[in-house]
Amino acid sequence: MNWLKRFMAGRYGADQLSLALLILSIVLTLIAQIARVPLLAAISYIPLALCIFRMLSRNVNRRSMENYKFSMLISPLYARFNKLRRRFSESKTKRFLKCPQCKAELRLPKGKGTIIVTCPKCRNEFRAKT
């Protein structure tokens, strides 16, 4: 195992982009197997080769910059997914509304009837049914 540590010393290793490339390769391989498309199976090796190349690369600065750009590209998707997941998990106890004036998202308890809500952002008061 010592030889592996010595071999990987100074190399970039795994990151989010490498993991995404690996998952893409696996998904393409599965689709190629199900659809029986040999060209797609061959294409599925390209992301895998890029993943291995990135992991074994010694150009750490360049790989870090690539991962940073990928993270900036994918972070809005993560934020949207987390917001939807939170709304779904709290949907039994909370009601989500938008302020009619500033469009801020408000979270109100369910089952309180019609209440007067004050937006914490713009201090606008409006009636809402929970």
Tab-separated table of C-alpha atoms in Angstrom:
chain	number	residue	atom	x	y	z
A	1	MET	CA	0.000	0.000	0.000
A	2	ASN	CA	2.992	2.246	0.498
A	3	TRP	CA	3.691	2.212	-3.234
A	4	LEU	CA	0.204	3.615	-3.894
A	5	LYS	CA	0.800	6.514	-1.491
A	6	ARG	CA	4.097	7.273	-3.193
A	7	PHE	CA	2.486	7.005	-6.639
A	8	MET	CA	-0.385	9.372	-5.744
A	9	ALA	CA	1.852	11.932	-4.021
A	10	GLY	CA	1.615	15.234	-5.904
A	11	ARG	CA	-1.329	14.081	-7.999
A	12	TYR	CA	-4.741	15.744	-8.002
A	13	GLY	CA	-7.016	12.882	-6.929
A	14	ALA	CA	-10.824	12.815	-6.943
A	15	ASP	CA	-13.163	15.805	-6.817
A	16	GLN	CA	-16.760	16.702	-7.755
A	17	LEU	CA	-16.076	16.915	-11.484
A	18	SER	CA	-14.316	13.544	-11.487
A	19	LEU	CA	-17.256	11.991	-9.667
A	20	ALA	CA	-19.703	13.554	-12.145
A	21	LEU	CA	-17.667	12.204	-15.073
A	22	LEU	CA	-17.611	8.748	-13.494
A	23	ILE	CA	-21.391	8.786	-12.949
A	24	LEU	CA	-21.933	10.011	-16.519
A	25	SER	CA	-19.799	7.154	-17.821
A	26	ILE	CA	-21.758	4.583	-15.796
A	27	VAL	CA	-25.119	5.995	-16.928
A	28	LEU	CA	-24.044	5.996	-20.585
A	29	THR	CA	-22.812	2.407	-20.241
A	30	LEU	CA	-26.123	1.294	-18.730
A	31	ILE	CA	-28.114	3.041	-21.466
A	32	ALA	CA	-25.883	1.459	-24.116
A	33	GLN	CA	-26.443	-1.985	-22.588
A	34	ILE	CA	-30.222	-1.553	-22.393
A	35	ALA	CA	-30.588	0.015	-25.853
A	36	ARG	CA	-27.922	-2.255	-27.383
A	37	VAL	CA	-26.096	0.608	-29.092
A	38	PRO	CA	-22.389	-0.271	-29.451
A	39	LEU	CA	-21.411	3.278	-30.469
A	40	LEU	CA	-22.844	4.657	-27.225
A	41	ALA	CA	-20.909	2.013	-25.293
A	42	ALA	CA	-17.710	3.210	-26.963
A	43	ILE	CA	-18.566	6.858	-26.257
A	44	SER	CA	-19.158	6.025	-22.586
A	45	TYR	CA	-15.417	5.382	-22.175
A	46	ILE	CA	-14.559	9.029	-22.939
A	47	PRO	CA	-15.820	10.475	-19.601
A	48	LEU	CA	-14.159	7.563	-17.792
A	49	ALA	CA	-10.822	8.327	-19.470
A	50	LEU	CA	-11.182	12.022	-18.575
A	51	CYS	CA	-11.963	11.078	-14.974
A	52	ILE	CA	-8.846	8.905	-14.694
A	53	PHE	CA	-6.719	11.560	-16.422
A	54	ARG	CA	-7.921	14.227	-13.975
A	55	MET	CA	-7.270	12.013	-10.946
A	56	LEU	CA	-3.726	11.176	-12.014
A	57	SER	CA	-2.829	14.669	-13.228
A	58	ARG	CA	0.025	16.543	-11.579
A	59	ASN	CA	-1.261	19.930	-12.781
A	60	VAL	CA	-3.170	20.639	-9.568
A	61	ASN	CA	-3.857	24.334	-10.279
A	62	ARG	CA	-5.519	23.651	-13.606
A	63	ARG	CA	-7.629	20.763	-12.233
A	64	SER	CA	-8.689	22.945	-9.291
A	65	MET	CA	-9.781	25.702	-11.669
A	66	GLU	CA	-11.761	23.200	-13.775
A	67	ASN	CA	-13.479	21.898	-10.637
A	68	TYR	CA	-14.230	25.462	-9.489
A	69	LYS	CA	-15.870	26.313	-12.823
A	70	PHE	CA	-17.884	23.084	-12.668
A	71	SER	CA	-18.979	23.893	-9.115
A	72	MET	CA	-20.103	27.381	-10.149
A	73	LEU	CA	-22.047	25.875	-13.044
A	74	ILE	CA	-23.762	23.195	-10.958
A	75	SER	CA	-24.374	25.126	-7.689
A	76	PRO	CA	-27.671	26.741	-8.850
A	77	LEU	CA	-29.002	23.249	-9.596
A	78	TYR	CA	-27.990	22.031	-6.131
A	79	ALA	CA	-29.641	25.070	-4.529
A	80	ARG	CA	-32.877	24.532	-6.439
A	81	PHE	CA	-32.913	20.816	-5.605
A	82	ASN	CA	-32.330	21.518	-1.893
A	83	LYS	CA	-35.088	24.145	-1.884
A	84	LEU	CA	-37.556	21.718	-3.461
A	85	ARG	CA	-36.524	18.963	-1.049
A	86	ARG	CA	-37.023	21.279	1.942
A	87	ARG	CA	-40.422	22.416	0.688
A	88	PHE	CA	-41.524	18.818	0.165
A	89	SER	CA	-40.355	17.689	3.605
A	90	GLU	CA	-42.134	20.608	5.331
A	91	SER	CA	-45.273	20.508	3.172
A	92	LYS	CA	-47.348	18.746	5.853
A	93	THR	CA	-46.761	21.412	8.512
A	94	LYS	CA	-45.917	24.603	6.575
A	95	ARG	CA	-47.432	26.641	3.775
A	96	PHE	CA	-45.137	28.560	1.443
A	97	LEU	CA	-46.276	31.944	0.104
A	98	LYS	CA	-44.668	34.830	-1.741
A	99	CYS	CA	-44.979	38.403	-0.593
A	100	PRO	CA	-47.047	40.265	-3.222
A	101	GLN	CA	-44.801	43.326	-2.962
A	102	CYS	CA	-41.193	42.092	-2.765
A	103	LYS	CA	-41.715	38.441	-3.854
A	104	ALA	CA	-39.844	37.088	-0.814
A	105	GLU	CA	-40.732	33.502	0.074
A	106	LEU	CA	-42.542	33.185	3.388
A	107	ARG	CA	-43.095	30.017	5.414
A	108	LEU	CA	-46.289	29.923	7.472
A	109	PRO	CA	-47.729	27.243	9.764
A	110	LYS	CA	-50.596	25.273	8.228
A	111	GLY	CA	-54.084	25.135	9.679
A	112	LYS	CA	-54.321	28.611	11.261
A	113	GLY	CA	-57.088	29.853	8.934
A	114	THR	CA	-56.950	33.331	7.389
A	115	ILE	CA	-54.245	35.400	9.080
A	116	ILE	CA	-52.568	38.760	8.597
A	117	VAL	CA	-48.960	38.236	7.569
A	118	THR	CA	-46.188	40.819	7.857
A	119	CYS	CA	-43.324	40.289	5.433
A	120	PRO	CA	-40.024	40.395	7.372
A	121	LYS	CA	-38.203	41.831	4.370
A	122	CYS	CA	-40.387	44.764	3.280
A	123	ARG	CA	-42.854	45.019	6.232
A	124	ASN	CA	-45.837	44.717	3.884
A	125	GLU	CA	-48.993	43.397	5.590
A	126	PHE	CA	-51.414	41.153	3.702
A	127	ARG	CA	-54.018	38.492	4.373
A	128	ALA	CA	-53.219	34.866	3.654
A	129	LYS	CA	-55.070	31.603	4.114
A	130	THR	CA	-53.055	28.840	5.708
